[in-house]
């Protein structure tokens, strides 16, 4: 249903579906086929989330997700990280990339000021946005 909603913008967007092994728990395609397909394309921008950000690095606990996210970063001209404060100052087992690989990090007003100061001192571009508590973010 979500992809069909994007069809309204067919003159402004090109939607590319990545195949591979469908992973129900992530509601996405993962694995070797997905990585190879991403490696074969170039995109203007990637908007990425992550399980954890600790200081200046992104992490995730699953190897298959890490490999796909690394390839997505390599295939994009502009890179945007979307991460809410619940995932900040946390670690997971595997490092995806440093935050310096992103053109902009977008987080919410719950982000700890010390972390924002670290990003600022490292020259990491970020934007703090207000969050409407009435909006359901369960997706």
mmCIF file of N, CA and C in Angstrom:
data_model
loop_
_atom_site.group_PDB
_atom_site.id
_atom_site.type_symbol
_atom_site.label_atom_id
_atom_site.label_comp_id
_atom_site.label_asym_id
_atom_site.label_seq_id
_atom_site.Cartn_x
_atom_site.Cartn_y
_atom_site.Cartn_z
ATOM 1 N N UNK A 1 0.814 -1.189 0.000
ATOM 2 C CA UNK A 1 0.000 0.000 0.000
ATOM 3 C C UNK A 1 0.867 1.267 0.000
ATOM 4 N N UNK A 2 1.936 1.305 0.729
ATOM 5 C CA UNK A 2 2.767 2.509 0.813
ATOM 6 C C UNK A 2 3.404 2.849 -0.532
ATOM 7 N N UNK A 3 3.852 1.835 -1.262
ATOM 8 C CA UNK A 3 4.426 2.099 -2.579
ATOM 9 C C UNK A 3 3.383 2.651 -3.535
ATOM 10 N N UNK A 4 2.166 2.148 -3.441
ATOM 11 C CA UNK A 4 1.122 2.655 -4.327
ATOM 12 C C UNK A 4 0.805 4.120 -4.028
ATOM 13 N N UNK A 5 0.977 4.536 -2.792
ATOM 14 C CA UNK A 5 0.774 5.946 -2.442
ATOM 15 C C UNK A 5 1.811 6.833 -3.121
ATOM 16 N N UNK A 6 3.018 6.317 -3.311
ATOM 17 C CA UNK A 6 4.070 7.084 -3.980
ATOM 18 C C UNK A 6 3.809 7.241 -5.476
ATOM 19 N N UNK A 7 2.985 6.379 -6.021
ATOM 20 C CA UNK A 7 2.690 6.438 -7.460
ATOM 21 C C UNK A 7 2.087 7.778 -7.860
ATOM 22 N N UNK A 8 1.473 8.461 -6.933
ATOM 23 C CA UNK A 8 0.918 9.795 -7.216
ATOM 24 C C UNK A 8 1.998 10.765 -7.690
ATOM 25 N N UNK A 9 3.227 10.517 -7.298
ATOM 26 C CA UNK A 9 4.337 11.419 -7.606
ATOM 27 C C UNK A 9 5.185 10.895 -8.750
ATOM 28 N N UNK A 10 4.586 10.159 -9.671
ATOM 29 C CA UNK A 10 5.351 9.485 -10.721
ATOM 30 C C UNK A 10 6.141 10.440 -11.601
ATOM 31 N N UNK A 11 5.738 11.721 -11.655
ATOM 32 C CA UNK A 11 6.497 12.681 -12.457
ATOM 33 C C UNK A 11 7.706 13.229 -11.705
ATOM 34 N N UNK A 12 7.718 13.103 -10.383
ATOM 35 C CA UNK A 12 8.815 13.638 -9.569
ATOM 36 C C UNK A 12 9.721 12.563 -8.973
ATOM 37 N N UNK A 13 9.217 11.340 -8.868
ATOM 38 C CA UNK A 13 9.961 10.268 -8.209
ATOM 39 C C UNK A 13 10.098 9.057 -9.109
ATOM 40 N N UNK A 14 11.180 8.352 -8.912
ATOM 41 C CA UNK A 14 11.316 7.021 -9.486
ATOM 42 C C UNK A 14 11.431 6.069 -8.307
ATOM 43 N N UNK A 15 10.526 5.127 -8.212
ATOM 44 C CA UNK A 15 10.539 4.167 -7.122
ATOM 45 C C UNK A 15 11.132 2.865 -7.648
ATOM 46 N N UNK A 16 12.180 2.387 -6.972
ATOM 47 C CA UNK A 16 12.844 1.154 -7.352
ATOM 48 C C UNK A 16 12.664 0.166 -6.215
ATOM 49 N N UNK A 17 12.143 -0.998 -6.520
ATOM 50 C CA UNK A 17 11.988 -2.041 -5.523
ATOM 51 C C UNK A 17 13.199 -2.955 -5.527
ATOM 52 N N UNK A 18 13.732 -3.218 -4.370
ATOM 53 C CA UNK A 18 14.891 -4.085 -4.216
ATOM 54 C C UNK A 18 14.397 -5.468 -3.814
ATOM 55 N N UNK A 19 14.834 -6.475 -4.506
ATOM 56 C CA UNK A 19 14.423 -7.841 -4.201
ATOM 57 C C UNK A 19 15.414 -8.541 -3.306
ATOM 58 N N UNK A 20 15.278 -9.816 -3.213
ATOM 59 C CA UNK A 20 16.138 -10.610 -2.347
ATOM 60 C C UNK A 20 15.275 -11.443 -1.429
ATOM 61 N N UNK A 21 15.809 -11.772 -0.282
ATOM 62 C CA UNK A 21 15.070 -12.566 0.693
ATOM 63 C C UNK A 21 14.241 -11.632 1.552
ATOM 64 N N UNK A 22 12.915 -11.860 1.563
ATOM 65 C CA UNK A 22 12.036 -11.007 2.366
ATOM 66 C C UNK A 22 12.160 -11.396 3.824
ATOM 67 N N UNK A 23 12.420 -10.410 4.665
ATOM 68 C CA UNK A 23 12.566 -10.605 6.099
ATOM 69 C C UNK A 23 11.366 -9.976 6.787
ATOM 70 N N UNK A 24 10.501 -10.809 7.342
ATOM 71 C CA UNK A 24 9.262 -10.336 7.956
ATOM 72 C C UNK A 24 9.539 -9.400 9.121
ATOM 73 N N UNK A 25 10.513 -9.723 9.952
ATOM 74 C CA UNK A 25 10.768 -8.910 11.147
ATOM 75 C C UNK A 25 11.220 -7.494 10.818
ATOM 76 N N UNK A 26 11.834 -7.294 9.651
ATOM 77 C CA UNK A 26 12.270 -5.959 9.237
ATOM 78 C C UNK A 26 11.356 -5.355 8.173
ATOM 79 N N UNK A 27 10.403 -6.142 7.672
ATOM 80 C CA UNK A 27 9.521 -5.724 6.583
ATOM 81 C C UNK A 27 10.348 -5.163 5.426
ATOM 82 N N UNK A 28 11.384 -5.923 5.061
ATOM 83 C CA UNK A 28 12.279 -5.470 3.994
ATOM 84 C C UNK A 28 12.959 -6.679 3.344
ATOM 85 N N UNK A 29 13.628 -6.398 2.247
ATOM 86 C CA UNK A 29 14.396 -7.419 1.551
ATOM 87 C C UNK A 29 15.855 -7.293 1.973
ATOM 88 N N UNK A 30 16.470 -8.432 2.281
ATOM 89 C CA UNK A 30 17.851 -8.468 2.745
ATOM 90 C C UNK A 30 18.596 -9.560 2.003
ATOM 91 N N UNK A 31 19.876 -9.693 2.289
ATOM 92 C CA UNK A 31 20.666 -10.776 1.731
ATOM 93 C C UNK A 31 21.491 -10.360 0.529
ATOM 94 N N UNK A 32 22.182 -11.340 -0.040
ATOM 95 C CA UNK A 32 23.119 -11.123 -1.136
ATOM 96 C C UNK A 32 22.431 -10.478 -2.342
ATOM 97 N N UNK A 33 21.258 -10.961 -2.719
ATOM 98 C CA UNK A 33 20.570 -10.394 -3.879
ATOM 99 C C UNK A 33 20.245 -8.918 -3.677
ATOM 100 N N UNK A 34 19.780 -8.564 -2.498
ATOM 101 C CA UNK A 34 19.458 -7.165 -2.217
ATOM 102 C C UNK A 34 20.714 -6.292 -2.272
ATOM 103 N N UNK A 35 21.799 -6.762 -1.686
ATOM 104 C CA UNK A 35 23.058 -6.002 -1.700
ATOM 105 C C UNK A 35 23.558 -5.814 -3.130
ATOM 106 N N UNK A 36 23.514 -6.870 -3.946
ATOM 107 C CA UNK A 36 23.970 -6.763 -5.335
ATOM 108 C C UNK A 36 23.096 -5.811 -6.141
ATOM 109 N N UNK A 37 21.808 -5.808 -5.885
ATOM 110 C CA UNK A 37 20.931 -4.890 -6.603
ATOM 111 C C UNK A 37 21.212 -3.444 -6.216
ATOM 112 N N UNK A 38 21.429 -3.184 -4.953
ATOM 113 C CA UNK A 38 21.749 -1.823 -4.511
ATOM 114 C C UNK A 38 23.096 -1.388 -5.089
ATOM 115 N N UNK A 39 24.042 -2.307 -5.162
ATOM 116 C CA UNK A 39 25.359 -1.976 -5.723
ATOM 117 C C UNK A 39 25.264 -1.590 -7.197
ATOM 118 N N UNK A 40 24.233 -2.061 -7.883
ATOM 119 C CA UNK A 40 24.088 -1.797 -9.303
ATOM 120 C C UNK A 40 23.336 -0.527 -9.645
ATOM 121 N N UNK A 41 22.954 0.238 -8.651
ATOM 122 C CA UNK A 41 22.216 1.475 -8.918
ATOM 123 C C UNK A 41 22.908 2.667 -8.266
ATOM 124 N N UNK A 42 22.510 3.851 -8.693
ATOM 125 C CA UNK A 42 22.943 5.087 -8.049
ATOM 126 C C UNK A 42 21.687 5.877 -7.712
ATOM 127 N N UNK A 43 21.624 6.424 -6.514
ATOM 128 C CA UNK A 43 20.477 7.241 -6.110
ATOM 129 C C UNK A 43 20.965 8.626 -5.703
ATOM 130 N N UNK A 44 20.096 9.600 -5.882
ATOM 131 C CA UNK A 44 20.440 10.966 -5.487
ATOM 132 C C UNK A 44 20.537 11.099 -3.974
ATOM 133 N N UNK A 45 19.631 10.408 -3.261
ATOM 134 C CA UNK A 45 19.616 10.537 -1.797
ATOM 135 C C UNK A 45 19.151 9.252 -1.146
ATOM 136 N N UNK A 46 19.737 8.945 -0.005
ATOM 137 C CA UNK A 46 19.282 7.842 0.823
ATOM 138 C C UNK A 46 18.903 8.422 2.188
ATOM 139 N N UNK A 47 17.743 7.994 2.669
ATOM 140 C CA UNK A 47 17.269 8.355 4.001
ATOM 141 C C UNK A 47 17.316 7.080 4.820
ATOM 142 N N UNK A 48 18.152 7.083 5.845
ATOM 143 C CA UNK A 48 18.447 5.854 6.569
ATOM 144 C C UNK A 48 18.157 6.020 8.048
ATOM 145 N N UNK A 49 17.726 4.924 8.660
ATOM 146 C CA UNK A 49 17.597 4.872 10.112
ATOM 147 C C UNK A 49 18.658 3.902 10.627
ATOM 148 N N UNK A 50 18.724 3.772 11.929
ATOM 149 C CA UNK A 50 19.670 2.839 12.515
ATOM 150 C C UNK A 50 19.183 2.430 13.894
ATOM 151 N N UNK A 51 19.715 1.340 14.413
ATOM 152 C CA UNK A 51 19.312 0.842 15.727
ATOM 153 C C UNK A 51 19.978 1.595 16.862
ATOM 154 N N UNK A 52 21.188 2.117 16.611
ATOM 155 C CA UNK A 52 21.937 2.747 17.700
ATOM 156 C C UNK A 52 22.986 3.714 17.145
ATOM 157 N N UNK A 53 23.173 4.804 17.889
ATOM 158 C CA UNK A 53 24.243 5.755 17.593
ATOM 159 C C UNK A 53 24.985 6.002 18.896
ATOM 160 N N UNK A 54 26.284 5.780 18.863
ATOM 161 C CA UNK A 54 27.110 6.031 20.033
ATOM 162 C C UNK A 54 28.188 7.029 19.640
ATOM 163 N N UNK A 55 28.084 8.233 20.157
ATOM 164 C CA UNK A 55 29.061 9.263 19.825
ATOM 165 C C UNK A 55 29.064 9.574 18.348
ATOM 166 N N UNK A 56 30.094 9.104 17.671
ATOM 167 C CA UNK A 56 30.257 9.445 16.260
ATOM 168 C C UNK A 56 30.084 8.252 15.317
ATOM 169 N N UNK A 57 29.457 7.184 15.786
ATOM 170 C CA UNK A 57 29.299 5.987 14.955
ATOM 171 C C UNK A 57 27.886 5.419 15.042
ATOM 172 N N UNK A 58 27.448 4.789 13.930
ATOM 173 C CA UNK A 58 26.157 4.102 13.855
ATOM 174 C C UNK A 58 26.380 2.618 14.023
ATOM 175 N N UNK A 59 25.415 1.946 14.652
ATOM 176 C CA UNK A 59 25.523 0.513 14.898
ATOM 177 C C UNK A 59 24.206 -0.194 14.606
ATOM 178 N N UNK A 60 24.317 -1.491 14.351
ATOM 179 C CA UNK A 60 23.155 -2.366 14.255
ATOM 180 C C UNK A 60 23.587 -3.740 14.722
ATOM 181 N N UNK A 61 22.648 -4.528 15.183
ATOM 182 C CA UNK A 61 22.982 -5.826 15.765
ATOM 183 C C UNK A 61 22.977 -6.978 14.775
ATOM 184 N N UNK A 62 22.543 -6.734 13.534
ATOM 185 C CA UNK A 62 22.444 -7.832 12.577
ATOM 186 C C UNK A 62 23.318 -7.588 11.347
ATOM 187 N N UNK A 63 24.168 -8.563 11.059
ATOM 188 C CA UNK A 63 25.134 -8.452 9.966
ATOM 189 C C UNK A 63 24.472 -8.176 8.620
ATOM 190 N N UNK A 64 23.365 -8.852 8.326
ATOM 191 C CA UNK A 64 22.707 -8.679 7.029
ATOM 192 C C UNK A 64 22.197 -7.249 6.841
ATOM 193 N N UNK A 65 21.749 -6.622 7.905
ATOM 194 C CA UNK A 65 21.274 -5.242 7.837
ATOM 195 C C UNK A 65 22.456 -4.292 7.670
ATOM 196 N N UNK A 66 23.526 -4.538 8.400
ATOM 197 C CA UNK A 66 24.724 -3.699 8.312
ATOM 198 C C UNK A 66 25.279 -3.688 6.893
ATOM 199 N N UNK A 67 25.396 -4.845 6.282
ATOM 200 C CA UNK A 67 25.956 -4.927 4.936
ATOM 201 C C UNK A 67 25.085 -4.175 3.927
ATOM 202 N N UNK A 68 23.777 -4.304 4.030
ATOM 203 C CA UNK A 68 22.883 -3.603 3.115
ATOM 204 C C UNK A 68 22.959 -2.090 3.327
ATOM 205 N N UNK A 69 22.985 -1.656 4.567
ATOM 206 C CA UNK A 69 23.062 -0.217 4.846
ATOM 207 C C UNK A 69 24.390 0.371 4.352
ATOM 208 N N UNK A 70 25.476 -0.354 4.519
ATOM 209 C CA UNK A 70 26.761 0.122 3.986
ATOM 210 C C UNK A 70 26.699 0.298 2.474
ATOM 211 N N UNK A 71 26.076 -0.661 1.794
ATOM 212 C CA UNK A 71 25.963 -0.554 0.338
ATOM 213 C C UNK A 71 25.043 0.593 -0.060
ATOM 214 N N UNK A 72 23.990 0.814 0.696
ATOM 215 C CA UNK A 72 23.093 1.937 0.412
ATOM 216 C C UNK A 72 23.844 3.262 0.516
ATOM 217 N N UNK A 73 24.700 3.393 1.516
ATOM 218 C CA UNK A 73 25.506 4.615 1.658
ATOM 219 C C UNK A 73 26.437 4.789 0.465
ATOM 220 N N UNK A 74 27.041 3.701 0.016
ATOM 221 C CA UNK A 74 27.980 3.770 -1.101
ATOM 222 C C UNK A 74 27.291 4.106 -2.419
ATOM 223 N N UNK A 75 25.998 3.830 -2.523
ATOM 224 C CA UNK A 75 25.263 4.036 -3.771
ATOM 225 C C UNK A 75 24.571 5.385 -3.861
ATOM 226 N N UNK A 76 24.733 6.243 -2.865
ATOM 227 C CA UNK A 76 23.989 7.500 -2.819
ATOM 228 C C UNK A 76 24.912 8.718 -2.886
ATOM 229 N N UNK A 77 24.406 9.767 -3.516
ATOM 230 C CA UNK A 77 25.130 11.039 -3.549
ATOM 231 C C UNK A 77 24.965 11.791 -2.237
ATOM 232 N N UNK A 78 23.738 11.894 -1.771
ATOM 233 C CA UNK A 78 23.426 12.568 -0.502
ATOM 234 C C UNK A 78 22.950 11.523 0.484
ATOM 235 N N UNK A 79 23.367 11.695 1.749
ATOM 236 C CA UNK A 79 23.045 10.704 2.783
ATOM 237 C C UNK A 79 22.436 11.409 3.993
ATOM 238 N N UNK A 80 21.241 10.951 4.382
ATOM 239 C CA UNK A 80 20.532 11.539 5.509
ATOM 240 C C UNK A 80 20.236 10.454 6.543
ATOM 241 N N UNK A 81 20.540 10.756 7.795
ATOM 242 C CA UNK A 81 20.242 9.835 8.894
ATOM 243 C C UNK A 81 19.058 10.374 9.669
ATOM 244 N N UNK A 82 18.023 9.544 9.812
ATOM 245 C CA UNK A 82 16.840 9.883 10.591
ATOM 246 C C UNK A 82 16.874 9.025 11.845
ATOM 247 N N UNK A 83 17.048 9.666 13.014
ATOM 248 C CA UNK A 83 17.213 8.884 14.241
ATOM 249 C C UNK A 83 16.600 9.621 15.421
ATOM 250 N N UNK A 84 15.692 8.934 16.130
ATOM 251 C CA UNK A 84 15.098 9.576 17.302
ATOM 252 C C UNK A 84 16.003 9.384 18.514
ATOM 253 N N UNK A 85 15.754 10.185 19.540
ATOM 254 C CA UNK A 85 16.664 10.222 20.689
ATOM 255 C C UNK A 85 16.741 8.898 21.447
ATOM 256 N N UNK A 86 15.751 8.022 21.309
ATOM 257 C CA UNK A 86 15.803 6.733 21.998
ATOM 258 C C UNK A 86 16.930 5.841 21.472
ATOM 259 N N UNK A 87 17.418 6.122 20.291
ATOM 260 C CA UNK A 87 18.478 5.310 19.696
ATOM 261 C C UNK A 87 19.857 5.948 19.844
ATOM 262 N N UNK A 88 19.900 7.116 20.476
ATOM 263 C CA UNK A 88 21.165 7.822 20.670
ATOM 264 C C UNK A 88 21.815 7.374 21.981
ATOM 265 N N UNK A 89 23.148 7.470 22.008
ATOM 266 C CA UNK A 89 23.937 7.055 23.172
ATOM 267 C C UNK A 89 23.698 5.583 23.492
ATOM 268 N N UNK A 90 23.576 4.794 22.437
ATOM 269 C CA UNK A 90 23.414 3.342 22.551
ATOM 270 C C UNK A 90 24.385 2.679 21.586
ATOM 271 N N UNK A 91 24.659 1.416 21.841
ATOM 272 C CA UNK A 91 25.501 0.633 20.943
ATOM 273 C C UNK A 91 24.809 -0.665 20.585
ATOM 274 N N UNK A 92 25.194 -1.167 19.456
ATOM 275 C CA UNK A 92 24.816 -2.517 19.056
ATOM 276 C C UNK A 92 26.113 -3.208 18.649
ATOM 277 N N UNK A 93 26.043 -4.432 18.260
ATOM 278 C CA UNK A 93 27.260 -5.213 18.055
ATOM 279 C C UNK A 93 28.127 -4.740 16.885
ATOM 280 N N UNK A 94 27.517 -4.339 15.776
ATOM 281 C CA UNK A 94 28.285 -4.077 14.557
ATOM 282 C C UNK A 94 28.221 -2.615 14.128
ATOM 283 N N UNK A 95 29.362 -2.060 13.806
ATOM 284 C CA UNK A 95 29.422 -0.678 13.330
ATOM 285 C C UNK A 95 29.020 -0.624 11.859
ATOM 286 N N UNK A 96 28.128 0.307 11.541
ATOM 287 C CA UNK A 96 27.733 0.520 10.152
ATOM 288 C C UNK A 96 28.668 1.525 9.502
ATOM 289 N N UNK A 97 28.802 2.694 10.130
ATOM 290 C CA UNK A 97 29.598 3.775 9.542
ATOM 291 C C UNK A 97 29.730 4.892 10.571
ATOM 292 N N UNK A 98 30.672 5.800 10.345
ATOM 293 C CA UNK A 98 30.726 6.997 11.189
ATOM 294 C C UNK A 98 29.640 7.994 10.762
ATOM 295 N N UNK A 99 29.181 8.812 11.697
ATOM 296 C CA UNK A 99 28.163 9.813 11.356
ATOM 297 C C UNK A 99 28.695 10.824 10.353
ATOM 298 N N UNK A 100 30.005 10.946 10.244
ATOM 299 C CA UNK A 100 30.603 11.899 9.301
ATOM 300 C C UNK A 100 30.297 11.543 7.846
ATOM 301 N N UNK A 101 29.830 10.319 7.588
ATOM 302 C CA UNK A 101 29.466 9.936 6.219
ATOM 303 C C UNK A 101 28.122 10.525 5.789
ATOM 304 N N UNK A 102 27.403 11.136 6.722
ATOM 305 C CA UNK A 102 26.096 11.678 6.404
ATOM 306 C C UNK A 102 26.173 13.179 6.148
ATOM 307 N N UNK A 103 25.382 13.621 5.191
ATOM 308 C CA UNK A 103 25.295 15.045 4.896
ATOM 309 C C UNK A 103 24.484 15.777 5.955
ATOM 310 N N UNK A 104 23.541 15.063 6.567
ATOM 311 C CA UNK A 104 22.708 15.664 7.598
ATOM 312 C C UNK A 104 22.120 14.568 8.475
ATOM 313 N N UNK A 105 22.126 14.817 9.786
ATOM 314 C CA UNK A 105 21.442 13.950 10.739
ATOM 315 C C UNK A 105 20.217 14.708 11.216
ATOM 316 N N UNK A 106 19.087 14.044 11.179
ATOM 317 C CA UNK A 106 17.850 14.647 11.651
ATOM 318 C C UNK A 106 17.409 13.858 12.879
ATOM 319 N N UNK A 107 17.291 14.559 14.014
ATOM 320 C CA UNK A 107 16.884 13.921 15.262
ATOM 321 C C UNK A 107 15.838 14.783 15.937
ATOM 322 N N UNK A 108 15.381 14.335 17.096
ATOM 323 C CA UNK A 108 14.332 15.077 17.792
ATOM 324 C C UNK A 108 14.887 15.804 19.006
ATOM 325 N N UNK A 109 14.032 16.602 19.628
ATOM 326 C CA UNK A 109 14.454 17.467 20.722
ATOM 327 C C UNK A 109 14.820 16.708 21.992
ATOM 328 N N UNK A 110 14.641 15.402 22.005
ATOM 329 C CA UNK A 110 15.071 14.604 23.147
ATOM 330 C C UNK A 110 16.539 14.239 23.108
ATOM 331 N N UNK A 111 17.237 14.612 22.049
ATOM 332 C CA UNK A 111 18.676 14.299 21.925
ATOM 333 C C UNK A 111 19.457 14.996 23.040
ATOM 334 N N UNK A 112 20.367 14.268 23.642
ATOM 335 C CA UNK A 112 21.146 14.810 24.753
ATOM 336 C C UNK A 112 22.073 15.926 24.262
ATOM 337 N N UNK A 113 22.102 17.047 24.968
ATOM 338 C CA UNK A 113 22.948 18.174 24.549
ATOM 339 C C UNK A 113 24.433 17.837 24.412
ATOM 340 N N UNK A 114 24.938 16.912 25.225
ATOM 341 C CA UNK A 114 26.353 16.535 25.130
ATOM 342 C C UNK A 114 26.666 15.867 23.796
ATOM 343 N N UNK A 115 25.739 15.024 23.328
ATOM 344 C CA UNK A 115 25.951 14.378 22.032
ATOM 345 C C UNK A 115 25.891 15.410 20.913
ATOM 346 N N UNK A 116 24.941 16.324 20.993
ATOM 347 C CA UNK A 116 24.849 17.378 19.977
ATOM 348 C C UNK A 116 26.115 18.235 19.975
ATOM 349 N N UNK A 117 26.665 18.472 21.146
ATOM 350 C CA UNK A 117 27.916 19.239 21.236
ATOM 351 C C UNK A 117 29.070 18.473 20.589
ATOM 352 N N UNK A 118 29.101 17.154 20.770
ATOM 353 C CA UNK A 118 30.131 16.325 20.127
ATOM 354 C C UNK A 118 30.013 16.427 18.612
ATOM 355 N N UNK A 119 28.785 16.285 18.110
ATOM 356 C CA UNK A 119 28.579 16.401 16.668
ATOM 357 C C UNK A 119 28.999 17.774 16.172
ATOM 358 N N UNK A 120 28.613 18.799 16.894
ATOM 359 C CA UNK A 120 28.945 20.173 16.481
ATOM 360 C C UNK A 120 30.468 20.358 16.432
ATOM 361 N N UNK A 121 31.173 19.867 17.443
ATOM 362 C CA UNK A 121 32.636 20.042 17.494
ATOM 363 C C UNK A 121 33.337 19.239 16.404
ATOM 364 N N UNK A 122 32.710 18.152 15.946
ATOM 365 C CA UNK A 122 33.289 17.339 14.868
ATOM 366 C C UNK A 122 32.875 17.816 13.487
ATOM 367 N N UNK A 123 32.061 18.859 13.433
ATOM 368 C CA UNK A 123 31.612 19.372 12.145
ATOM 369 C C UNK A 123 30.500 18.552 11.509
ATOM 370 N N UNK A 124 29.823 17.736 12.298
ATOM 371 C CA UNK A 124 28.718 16.921 11.797
ATOM 372 C C UNK A 124 27.475 17.782 11.689
ATOM 373 N N UNK A 125 26.893 17.838 10.517
ATOM 374 C CA UNK A 125 25.683 18.636 10.306
ATOM 375 C C UNK A 125 24.483 17.889 10.883
ATOM 376 N N UNK A 126 23.672 18.585 11.664
ATOM 377 C CA UNK A 126 22.478 17.966 12.225
ATOM 378 C C UNK A 126 21.375 18.998 12.350
ATOM 379 N N UNK A 127 20.168 18.482 12.436
ATOM 380 C CA UNK A 127 18.975 19.307 12.605
ATOM 381 C C UNK A 127 18.140 18.662 13.697
ATOM 382 N N UNK A 128 17.692 19.462 14.657
ATOM 383 C CA UNK A 128 16.814 18.971 15.713
ATOM 384 C C UNK A 128 15.412 19.460 15.395
ATOM 385 N N UNK A 129 14.483 18.519 15.329
ATOM 386 C CA UNK A 129 13.106 18.862 14.973
ATOM 387 C C UNK A 129 12.180 18.588 16.154
ATOM 388 N N UNK A 130 11.121 19.369 16.221
ATOM 389 C CA UNK A 130 10.107 19.153 17.242
ATOM 390 C C UNK A 130 9.271 17.950 16.851
ATOM 391 N N UNK A 131 8.836 17.200 17.824
ATOM 392 C CA UNK A 131 8.042 16.007 17.576
ATOM 393 C C UNK A 131 6.651 16.215 18.161
ATOM 394 N N UNK A 132 5.664 15.895 17.379
ATOM 395 C CA UNK A 132 4.268 15.981 17.829
ATOM 396 C C UNK A 132 3.945 14.703 18.583
ATOM 397 N N UNK A 133 3.693 14.768 19.905
ATOM 398 C CA UNK A 133 3.444 13.553 20.679
ATOM 399 C C UNK A 133 2.160 12.834 20.277
ATOM 400 N N UNK A 134 1.287 13.492 19.549
ATOM 401 C CA UNK A 134 0.027 12.875 19.126
ATOM 402 C C UNK A 134 0.187 11.983 17.902
ATOM 403 N N UNK A 135 1.349 12.051 17.244
ATOM 404 C CA UNK A 135 1.570 11.269 16.028
ATOM 405 C C UNK A 135 2.034 9.867 16.401
ATOM 406 N N UNK A 136 1.408 8.866 15.818
ATOM 407 C CA UNK A 136 1.773 7.470 16.060
ATOM 408 C C UNK A 136 3.038 7.134 15.279
ATOM 409 N N UNK A 137 4.096 6.704 15.985
ATOM 410 C CA UNK A 137 5.366 6.357 15.352
ATOM 411 C C UNK A 137 5.647 4.868 15.430
ATOM 412 N N UNK A 138 4.605 4.073 15.511
ATOM 413 C CA UNK A 138 4.797 2.636 15.692
ATOM 414 C C UNK A 138 5.314 1.941 14.432
ATOM 415 N N UNK A 139 5.309 2.596 13.270
ATOM 416 C CA UNK A 139 5.792 1.969 12.035
ATOM 417 C C UNK A 139 7.277 1.923 11.970
#
